[in-house]
Coordinates of C-alpha atoms and ligand atoms in Angstrom, one line a residue:
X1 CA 36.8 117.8 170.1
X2 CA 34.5 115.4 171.3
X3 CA 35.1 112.0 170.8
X4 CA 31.9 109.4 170.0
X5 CA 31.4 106.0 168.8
X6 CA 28.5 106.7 167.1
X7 CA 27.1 109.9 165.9
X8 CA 23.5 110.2 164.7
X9 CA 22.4 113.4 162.4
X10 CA 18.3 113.8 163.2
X11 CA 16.5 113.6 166.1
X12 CA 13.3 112.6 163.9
X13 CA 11.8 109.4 164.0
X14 CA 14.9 107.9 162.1
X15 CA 17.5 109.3 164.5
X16 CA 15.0 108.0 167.1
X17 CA 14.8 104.8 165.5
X18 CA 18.6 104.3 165.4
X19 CA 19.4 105.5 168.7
X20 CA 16.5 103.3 170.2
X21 CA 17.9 99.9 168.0
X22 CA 21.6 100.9 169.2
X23 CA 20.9 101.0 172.8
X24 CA 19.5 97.5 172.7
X25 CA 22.7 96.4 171.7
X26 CA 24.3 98.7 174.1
X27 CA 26.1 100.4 171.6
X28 CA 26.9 104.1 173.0
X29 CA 25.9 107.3 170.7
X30 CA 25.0 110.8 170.6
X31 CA 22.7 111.8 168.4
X32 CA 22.1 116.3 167.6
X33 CA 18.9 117.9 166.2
X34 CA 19.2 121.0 164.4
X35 CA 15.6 122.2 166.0
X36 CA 14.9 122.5 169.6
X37 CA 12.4 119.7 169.8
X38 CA 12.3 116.3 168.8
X39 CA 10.2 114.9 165.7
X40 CA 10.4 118.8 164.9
X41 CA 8.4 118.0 160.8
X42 CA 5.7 116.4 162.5
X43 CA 5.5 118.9 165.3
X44 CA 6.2 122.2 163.3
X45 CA 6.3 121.9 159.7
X46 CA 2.7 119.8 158.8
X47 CA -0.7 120.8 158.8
X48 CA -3.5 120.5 161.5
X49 CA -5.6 118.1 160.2
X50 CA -2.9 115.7 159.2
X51 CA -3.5 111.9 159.9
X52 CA -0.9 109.1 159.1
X53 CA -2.3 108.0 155.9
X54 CA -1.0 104.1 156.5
X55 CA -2.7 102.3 159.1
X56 CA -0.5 102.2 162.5
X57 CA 0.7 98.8 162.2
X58 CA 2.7 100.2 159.0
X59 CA 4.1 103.0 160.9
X60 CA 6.0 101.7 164.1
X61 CA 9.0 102.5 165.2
X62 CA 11.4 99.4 166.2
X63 CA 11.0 97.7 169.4
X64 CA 7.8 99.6 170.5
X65 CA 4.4 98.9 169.1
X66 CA 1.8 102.0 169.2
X67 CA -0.8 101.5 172.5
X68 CA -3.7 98.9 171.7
X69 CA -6.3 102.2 172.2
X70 CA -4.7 103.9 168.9
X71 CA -6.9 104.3 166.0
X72 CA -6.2 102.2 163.3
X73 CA -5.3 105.8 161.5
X74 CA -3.4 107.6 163.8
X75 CA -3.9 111.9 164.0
X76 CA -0.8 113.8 164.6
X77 CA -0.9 115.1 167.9
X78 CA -1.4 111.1 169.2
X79 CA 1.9 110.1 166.9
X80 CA 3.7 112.9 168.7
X81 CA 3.3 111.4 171.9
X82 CA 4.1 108.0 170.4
X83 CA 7.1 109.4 169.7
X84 CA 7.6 111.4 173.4
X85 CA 7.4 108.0 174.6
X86 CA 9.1 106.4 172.6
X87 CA 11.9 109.0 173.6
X88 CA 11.6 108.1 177.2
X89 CA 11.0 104.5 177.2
X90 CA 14.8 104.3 175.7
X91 CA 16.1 107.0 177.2
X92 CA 16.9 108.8 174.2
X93 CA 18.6 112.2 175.0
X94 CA 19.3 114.5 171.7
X95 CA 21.3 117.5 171.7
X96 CA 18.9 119.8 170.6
X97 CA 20.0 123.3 168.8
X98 CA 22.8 121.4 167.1
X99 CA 22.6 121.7 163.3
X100 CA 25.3 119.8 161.1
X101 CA 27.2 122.5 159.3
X102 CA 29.6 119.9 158.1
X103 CA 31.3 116.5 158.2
X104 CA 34.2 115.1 156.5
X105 CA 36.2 112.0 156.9
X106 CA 39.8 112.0 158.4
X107 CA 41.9 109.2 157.1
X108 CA 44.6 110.0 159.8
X109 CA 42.1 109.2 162.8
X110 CA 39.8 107.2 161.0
X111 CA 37.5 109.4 162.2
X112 CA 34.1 111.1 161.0
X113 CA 34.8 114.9 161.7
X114 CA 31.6 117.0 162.5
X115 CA 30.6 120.2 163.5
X116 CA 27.0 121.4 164.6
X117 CA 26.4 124.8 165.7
X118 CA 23.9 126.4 167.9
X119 CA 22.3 129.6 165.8
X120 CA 20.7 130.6 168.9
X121 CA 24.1 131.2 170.7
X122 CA 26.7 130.5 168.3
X123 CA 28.3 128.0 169.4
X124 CA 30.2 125.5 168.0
X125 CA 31.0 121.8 169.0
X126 CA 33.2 119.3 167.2
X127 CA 33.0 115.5 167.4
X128 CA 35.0 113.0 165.9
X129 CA 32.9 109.8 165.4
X130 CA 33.8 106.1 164.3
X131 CA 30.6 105.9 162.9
X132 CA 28.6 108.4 161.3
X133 CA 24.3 107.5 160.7
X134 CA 22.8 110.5 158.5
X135 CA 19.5 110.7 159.7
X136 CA 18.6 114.3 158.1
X137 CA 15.6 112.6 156.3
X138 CA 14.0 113.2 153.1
X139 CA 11.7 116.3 153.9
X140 CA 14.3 118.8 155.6
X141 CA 13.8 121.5 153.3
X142 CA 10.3 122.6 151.6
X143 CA 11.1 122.4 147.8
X144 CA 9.9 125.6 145.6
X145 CA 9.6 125.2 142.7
X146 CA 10.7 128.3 140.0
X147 CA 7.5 130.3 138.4
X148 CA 8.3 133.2 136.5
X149 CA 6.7 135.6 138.6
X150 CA 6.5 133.9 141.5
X151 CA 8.6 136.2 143.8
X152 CA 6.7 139.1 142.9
X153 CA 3.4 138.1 143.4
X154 CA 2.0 140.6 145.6
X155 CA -0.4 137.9 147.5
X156 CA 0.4 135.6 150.7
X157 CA 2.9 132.6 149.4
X158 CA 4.2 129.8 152.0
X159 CA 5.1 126.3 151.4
X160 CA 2.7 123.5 152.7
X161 CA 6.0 122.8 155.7
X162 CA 4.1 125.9 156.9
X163 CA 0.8 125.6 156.8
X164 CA -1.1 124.7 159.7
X165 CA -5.0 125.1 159.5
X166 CA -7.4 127.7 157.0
X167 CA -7.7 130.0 160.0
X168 CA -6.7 133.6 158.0
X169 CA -8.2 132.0 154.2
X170 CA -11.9 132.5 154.6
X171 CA -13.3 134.3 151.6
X172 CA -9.8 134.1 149.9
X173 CA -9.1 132.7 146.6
X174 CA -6.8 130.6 147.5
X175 CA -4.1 128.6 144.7
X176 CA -2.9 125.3 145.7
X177 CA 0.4 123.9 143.6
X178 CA 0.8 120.4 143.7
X179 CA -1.5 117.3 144.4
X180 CA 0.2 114.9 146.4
X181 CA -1.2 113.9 149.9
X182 CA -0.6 117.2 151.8
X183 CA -1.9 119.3 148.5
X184 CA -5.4 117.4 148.1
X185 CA -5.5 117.2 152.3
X186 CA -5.0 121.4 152.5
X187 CA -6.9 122.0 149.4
X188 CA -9.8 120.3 151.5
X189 CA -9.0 122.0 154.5
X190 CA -9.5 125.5 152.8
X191 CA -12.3 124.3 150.6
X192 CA -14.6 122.9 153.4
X193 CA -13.7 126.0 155.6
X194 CA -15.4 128.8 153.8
X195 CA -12.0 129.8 151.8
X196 CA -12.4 129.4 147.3
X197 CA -10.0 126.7 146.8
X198 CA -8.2 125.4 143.7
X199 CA -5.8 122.9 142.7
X200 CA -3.1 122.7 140.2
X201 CA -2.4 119.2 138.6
X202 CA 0.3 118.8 136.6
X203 CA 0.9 115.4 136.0
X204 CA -1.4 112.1 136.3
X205 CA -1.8 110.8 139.7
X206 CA -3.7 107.8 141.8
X207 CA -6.4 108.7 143.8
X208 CA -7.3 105.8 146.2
X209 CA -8.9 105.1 149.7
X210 CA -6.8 104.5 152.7
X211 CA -8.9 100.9 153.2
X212 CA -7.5 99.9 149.4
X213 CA -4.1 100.9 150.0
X214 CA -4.6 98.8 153.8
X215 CA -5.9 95.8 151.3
X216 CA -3.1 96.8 149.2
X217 CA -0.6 96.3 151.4
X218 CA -1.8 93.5 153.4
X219 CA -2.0 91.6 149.8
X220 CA 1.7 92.9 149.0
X221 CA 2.5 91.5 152.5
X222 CA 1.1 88.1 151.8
X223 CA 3.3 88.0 149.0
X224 CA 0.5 88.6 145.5
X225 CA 2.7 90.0 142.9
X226 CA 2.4 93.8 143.2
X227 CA 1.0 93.8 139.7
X228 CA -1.9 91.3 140.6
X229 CA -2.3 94.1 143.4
X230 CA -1.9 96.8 141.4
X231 CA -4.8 95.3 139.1
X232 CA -6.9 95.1 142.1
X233 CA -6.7 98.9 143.8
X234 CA -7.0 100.6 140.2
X235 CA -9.9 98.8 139.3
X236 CA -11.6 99.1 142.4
X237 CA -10.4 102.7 142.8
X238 CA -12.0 103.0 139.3
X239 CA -15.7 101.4 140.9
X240 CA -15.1 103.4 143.5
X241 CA -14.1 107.0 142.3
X242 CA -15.5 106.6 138.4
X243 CA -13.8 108.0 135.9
X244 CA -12.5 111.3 137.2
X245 CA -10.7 112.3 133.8
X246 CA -13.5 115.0 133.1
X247 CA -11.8 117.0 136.2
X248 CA -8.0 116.7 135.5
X249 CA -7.0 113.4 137.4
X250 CA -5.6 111.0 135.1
X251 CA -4.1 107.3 136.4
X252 CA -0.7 106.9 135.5
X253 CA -0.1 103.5 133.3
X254 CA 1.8 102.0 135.9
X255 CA -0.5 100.5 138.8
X256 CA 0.1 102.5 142.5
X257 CA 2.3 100.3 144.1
X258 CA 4.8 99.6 141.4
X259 CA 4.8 103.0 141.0
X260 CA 5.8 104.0 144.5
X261 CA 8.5 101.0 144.5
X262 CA 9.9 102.8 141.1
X263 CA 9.5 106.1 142.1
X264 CA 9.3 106.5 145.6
X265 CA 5.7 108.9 144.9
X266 CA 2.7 107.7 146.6
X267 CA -1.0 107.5 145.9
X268 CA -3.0 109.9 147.1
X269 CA -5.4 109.2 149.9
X270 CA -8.4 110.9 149.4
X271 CA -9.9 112.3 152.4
X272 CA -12.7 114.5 150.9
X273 CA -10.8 116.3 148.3
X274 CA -12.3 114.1 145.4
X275 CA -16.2 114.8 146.3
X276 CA -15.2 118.8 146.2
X277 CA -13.5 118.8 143.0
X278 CA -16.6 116.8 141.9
X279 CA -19.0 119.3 142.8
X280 CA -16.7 122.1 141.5
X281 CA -15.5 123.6 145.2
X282 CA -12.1 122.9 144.7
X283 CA -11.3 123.7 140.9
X284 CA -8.7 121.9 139.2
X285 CA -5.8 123.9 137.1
X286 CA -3.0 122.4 134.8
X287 CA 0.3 123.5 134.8
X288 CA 1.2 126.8 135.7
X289 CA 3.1 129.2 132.4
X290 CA 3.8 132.5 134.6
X291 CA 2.4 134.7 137.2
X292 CA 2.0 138.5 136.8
X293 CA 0.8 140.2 139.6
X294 CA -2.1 138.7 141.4
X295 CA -3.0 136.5 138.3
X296 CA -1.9 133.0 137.5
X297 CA -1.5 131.8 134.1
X298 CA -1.6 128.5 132.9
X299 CA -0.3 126.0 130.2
X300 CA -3.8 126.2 128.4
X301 CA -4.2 129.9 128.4
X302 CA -6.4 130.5 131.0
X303 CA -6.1 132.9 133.7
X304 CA -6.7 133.5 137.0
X305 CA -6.7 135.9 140.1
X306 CA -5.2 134.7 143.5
X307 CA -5.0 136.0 147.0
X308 CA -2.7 133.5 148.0
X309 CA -0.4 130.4 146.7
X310 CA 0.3 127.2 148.7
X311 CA 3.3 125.3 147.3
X312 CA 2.5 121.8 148.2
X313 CA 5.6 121.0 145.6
X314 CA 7.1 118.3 148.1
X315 CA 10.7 118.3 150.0
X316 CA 14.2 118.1 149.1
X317 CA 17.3 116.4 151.7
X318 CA 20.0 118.3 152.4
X319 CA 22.5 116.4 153.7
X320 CA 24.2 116.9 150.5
X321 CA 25.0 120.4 151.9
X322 CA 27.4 119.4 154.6
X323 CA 28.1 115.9 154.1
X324 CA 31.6 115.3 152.3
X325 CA 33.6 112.0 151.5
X326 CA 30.3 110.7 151.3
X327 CA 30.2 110.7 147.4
X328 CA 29.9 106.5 148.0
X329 CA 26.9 106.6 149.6
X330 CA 24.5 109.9 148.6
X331 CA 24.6 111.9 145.5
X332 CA 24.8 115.7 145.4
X333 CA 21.1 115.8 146.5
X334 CA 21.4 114.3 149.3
X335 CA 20.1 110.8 148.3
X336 CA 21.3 107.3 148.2
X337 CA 23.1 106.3 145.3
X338 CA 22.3 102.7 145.9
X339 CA 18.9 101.2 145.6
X340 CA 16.7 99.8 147.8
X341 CA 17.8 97.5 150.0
X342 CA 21.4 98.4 149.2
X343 CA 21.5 102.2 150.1
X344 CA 21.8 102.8 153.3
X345 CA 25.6 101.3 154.3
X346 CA 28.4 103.7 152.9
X347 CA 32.3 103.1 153.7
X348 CA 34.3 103.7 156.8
X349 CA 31.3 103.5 158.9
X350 CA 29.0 105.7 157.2
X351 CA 25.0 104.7 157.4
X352 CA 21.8 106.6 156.2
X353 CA 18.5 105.9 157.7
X354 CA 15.2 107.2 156.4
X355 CA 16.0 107.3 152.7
X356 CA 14.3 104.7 151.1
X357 CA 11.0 106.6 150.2
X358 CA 9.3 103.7 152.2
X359 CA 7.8 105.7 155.1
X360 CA 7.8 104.9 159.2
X361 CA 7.9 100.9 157.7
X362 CA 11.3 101.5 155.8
X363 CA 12.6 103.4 158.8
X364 CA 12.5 100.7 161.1
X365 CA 13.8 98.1 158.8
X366 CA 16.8 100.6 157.9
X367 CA 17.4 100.9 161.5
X368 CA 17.7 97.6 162.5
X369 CA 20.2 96.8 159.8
X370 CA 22.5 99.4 160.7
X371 CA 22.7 98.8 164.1
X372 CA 23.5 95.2 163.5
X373 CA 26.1 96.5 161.0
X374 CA 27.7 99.0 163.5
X375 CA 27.6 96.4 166.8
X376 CA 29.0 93.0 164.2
X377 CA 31.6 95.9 163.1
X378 CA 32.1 97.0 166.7
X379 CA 32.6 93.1 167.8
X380 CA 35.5 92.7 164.8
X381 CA 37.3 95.5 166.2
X382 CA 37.3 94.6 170.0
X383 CA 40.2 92.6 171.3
X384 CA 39.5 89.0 171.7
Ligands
FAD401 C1 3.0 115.9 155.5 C2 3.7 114.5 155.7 C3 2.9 113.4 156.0 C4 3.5 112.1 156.1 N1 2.8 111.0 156.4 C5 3.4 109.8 156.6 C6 2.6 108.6 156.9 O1 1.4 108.7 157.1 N2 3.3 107.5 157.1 C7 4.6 107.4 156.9 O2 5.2 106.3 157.0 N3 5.4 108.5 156.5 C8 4.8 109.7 156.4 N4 5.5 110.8 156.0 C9 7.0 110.6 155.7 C10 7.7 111.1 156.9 O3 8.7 111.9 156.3 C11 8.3 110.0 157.7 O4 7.3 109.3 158.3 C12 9.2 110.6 158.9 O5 8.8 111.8 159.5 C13 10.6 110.7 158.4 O6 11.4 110.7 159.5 P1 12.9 111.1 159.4 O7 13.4 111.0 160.8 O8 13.6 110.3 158.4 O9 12.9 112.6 158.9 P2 12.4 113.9 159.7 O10 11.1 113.6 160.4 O11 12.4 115.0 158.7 O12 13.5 114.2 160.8 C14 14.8 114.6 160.4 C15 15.3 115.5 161.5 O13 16.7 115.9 161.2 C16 16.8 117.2 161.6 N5 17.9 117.8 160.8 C17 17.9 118.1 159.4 N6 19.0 118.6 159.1 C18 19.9 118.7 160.1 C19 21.2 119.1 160.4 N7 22.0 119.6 159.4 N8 21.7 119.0 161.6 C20 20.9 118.4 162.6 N9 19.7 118.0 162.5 C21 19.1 118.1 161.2 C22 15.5 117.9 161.3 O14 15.3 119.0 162.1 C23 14.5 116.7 161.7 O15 14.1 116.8 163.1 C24 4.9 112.0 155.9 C25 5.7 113.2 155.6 C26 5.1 114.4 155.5 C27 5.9 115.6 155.2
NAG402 C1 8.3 123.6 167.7 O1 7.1 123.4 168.4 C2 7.3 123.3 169.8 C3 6.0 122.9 170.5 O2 5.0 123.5 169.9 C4 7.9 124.6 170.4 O3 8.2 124.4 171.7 C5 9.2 124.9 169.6 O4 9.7 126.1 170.0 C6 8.9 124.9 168.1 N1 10.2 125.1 167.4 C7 10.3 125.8 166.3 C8 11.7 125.9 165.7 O5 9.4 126.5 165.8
NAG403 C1 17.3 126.4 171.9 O1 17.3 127.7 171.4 C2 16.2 128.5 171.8 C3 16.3 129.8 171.1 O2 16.4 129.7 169.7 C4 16.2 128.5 173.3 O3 15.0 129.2 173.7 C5 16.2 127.2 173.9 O4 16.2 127.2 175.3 C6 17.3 126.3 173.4 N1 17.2 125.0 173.9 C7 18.2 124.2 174.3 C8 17.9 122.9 174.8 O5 19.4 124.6 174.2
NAG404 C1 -12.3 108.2 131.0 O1 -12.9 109.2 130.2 C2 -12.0 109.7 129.1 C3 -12.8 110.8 128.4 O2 -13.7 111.5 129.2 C4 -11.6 108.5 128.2 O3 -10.7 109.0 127.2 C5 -11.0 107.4 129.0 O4 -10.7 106.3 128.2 C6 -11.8 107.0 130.2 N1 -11.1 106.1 131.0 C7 -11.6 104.9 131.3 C8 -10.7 104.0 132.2 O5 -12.7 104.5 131.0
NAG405 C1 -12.8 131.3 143.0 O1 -11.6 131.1 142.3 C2 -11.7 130.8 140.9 C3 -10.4 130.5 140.4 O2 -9.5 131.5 140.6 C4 -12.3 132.0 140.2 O3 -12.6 131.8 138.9 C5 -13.7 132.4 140.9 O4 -14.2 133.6 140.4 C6 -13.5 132.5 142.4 N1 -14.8 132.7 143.0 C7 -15.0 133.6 143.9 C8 -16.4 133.7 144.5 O5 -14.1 134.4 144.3

């Protein structure tokens, strides 16, 4: 049993973000990764073309802004190495191969108990930790949603975690499930690369730029009431896009921003999508009833052939799956219990960071606070 003062779960940009904040205060830690790279969603489980969709100053990590030659929009493979030097600038060092298999709290030591194994080799370590930071993140596991049908349709299924560019799609008919950011961005991807794309929207959505939601949150920033804001994006989202009810998008009744504060689900940043489905390359479906065979059926009766399905049907946590004695901070699906601001301090030293469906931005204000919490509660403790 190894004994830690700190133990971080996550060696994504949360974990990083902690570890990073701690080590300012010169508060020691250790901090395991279930993968064998750091930032391992952005690095292995997101498409090609993939872009942050808020402009970098909403998406820095504490204590290091991104370089002054970033675009304003930063691609993926340029966050990556904000992040690898972000890793070395603090001298972060994650245990990589190291996946929580569980955690529990011993009242004898006062002690968080975990265990990680390595699946390559089997091994297992144990650590016993004053304080325990949870750091799994929102998107650990793809969510599937269940389809009648869906496991036996003969055709190519994979969930947008997998999906990297259109490379093997050309000429396919090709059925994408679900239109948040990554389903409208991958619909586009196929679409524009020679594969017959189509969408399914189930539910209304926002469609806006990524300059209104910049104007958006730089007006939310200056402190305009958010539905003053809201006002402003849907009705110059409405100048902007028309009326795109005619092709299945429909705005919710609450404004984009309130929305996202209530819900944690985003507006959609169009990046092309919205001119396909206009001109009929990407065809929009409602929901899906059943699937038999190759064919998809929908809600409204209609019916079509598919080569392949895309599940862009979002992510799950699952800290949930190991954490116990942590019924005070996350519920059984691995998600605060409190809200925003209050979620991410449990008892007897137990933190979350990354939970608070606000993005890179809520990250780094959840990792400050925690690290102040830890060092103030490591200062009580010392002998005076
Ligand atoms: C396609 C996509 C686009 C996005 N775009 C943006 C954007 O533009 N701007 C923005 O602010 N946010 C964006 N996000 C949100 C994004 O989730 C966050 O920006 C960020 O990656 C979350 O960081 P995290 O460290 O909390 O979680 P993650 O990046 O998921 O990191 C969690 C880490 O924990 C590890 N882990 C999980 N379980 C265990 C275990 N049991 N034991 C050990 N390790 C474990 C995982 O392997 C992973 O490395 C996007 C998300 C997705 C999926
Ligand atoms: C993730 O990607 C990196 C770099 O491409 C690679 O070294 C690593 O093996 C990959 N890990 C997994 C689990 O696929
Ligand atoms: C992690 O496991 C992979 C095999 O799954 C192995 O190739 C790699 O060297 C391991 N990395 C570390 C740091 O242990
Ligand atoms: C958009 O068009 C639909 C019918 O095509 C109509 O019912 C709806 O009121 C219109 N929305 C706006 C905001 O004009
Ligand atoms: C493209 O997909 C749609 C929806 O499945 C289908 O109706 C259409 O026939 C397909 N077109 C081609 C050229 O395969």
């Amino acid at each position: 049993m190894e004994s830690v003062v700190v133990l971080i779960v996550g060696a994504g940009p949360s974990g990083l973000s902690i570890a990073a904040c701690l080590s300012q205060l010169s508060v020691p830690y250790v901090i395991v990764e279930r993968e064998d790279c750091i930032a391992s969603l952005w690095r292995n489980h997101t498409y090609d073309r993939l872009k942050l969709h808020l402009a970098k100053e909403f998406c820095e990590m504490p204590h290091m802004p991104f370089p002054e030659s970033a675009p304003t929009y930063v691609p993926k493979l340029q966050f990556l190495r904000y992040v690898d030097d972000y890793v070395e600038h603090f001298n972060i060092c994650p245990r990589l191969n190291s996946s929580v298999e569980s955690c529990w709290y011993d009242e004898v030591s006062s002690c968080w108990v975990v265990t990680t194994r390595d699946q390559a080799n089997d091994m297992v370590t144990n650590y016993a930790a004053r304080f325990l930071v949870v750091a799994t993140g929102e998107n650990s596991a793809g969510n599937i949603p269940r389809i009648p049908g869906l496991g036996d349709f003969p055709g190519h299924v994979i969930h947008s975690s997998n999906y990297r560019s259109e490379s093997s799609y050309a000429g396919k008919s090709v059925l994408v499930v679900g239109c948040g950011n990554s389903g409208m961005d991958i619909a586009y991807d196929l679409s524009s690369n020679g594969a017959n794309a189509s969408i399914v929207i189930r539910s209304p959505l926002h469609i806006v730029t990524k300059e209104l939601i910049y104007l958006g949150m730089k007006l939310a920033n200056w402190r305009f009431p958010l539905k003053f804001v809201d006002f402003i994006l849907v009705v110059l989202s409405y100048i902007w896009f028309g009326n795109l009810s005619k092709y299945g998008i429909v705005r919710p009744s609450i404004g984009p921003l309130i929305l996202k504060e209530k819900t944690g689900r985003s507006a959609v940043i169009d990046d092309g999508a919205t001119a396909l489905i206009r001109r009929g390359d990407i065809k929009v479906f409602g929901p899906i009833s059943s699937i038999k065979g190759n064919v998809v059926e929908f809600d409204d009766g209609k019916e079509s052939y598919f080569d392949a399905i895309i599940l862009a049907t979002g992510y799950v946590s699952t800290a949930g799956k190991w954490l116990k004695n942590g019924e005070d901070m996350m519920n059984k699906d691995g998600m605060p219990k409190k809200d925003f601001p209050n979620h991410w301090k449990g008892f007897k030293g137990l933190y979350c960071v990354g939970f608070a469906r606000r993005g890179l931005a809520g990250i780094a204000v959840d990792a400050k606070n925690v690290a102040n919490d830890i060092k103030a509660a490591l200062d009580m403790m010392a002998p005076m």
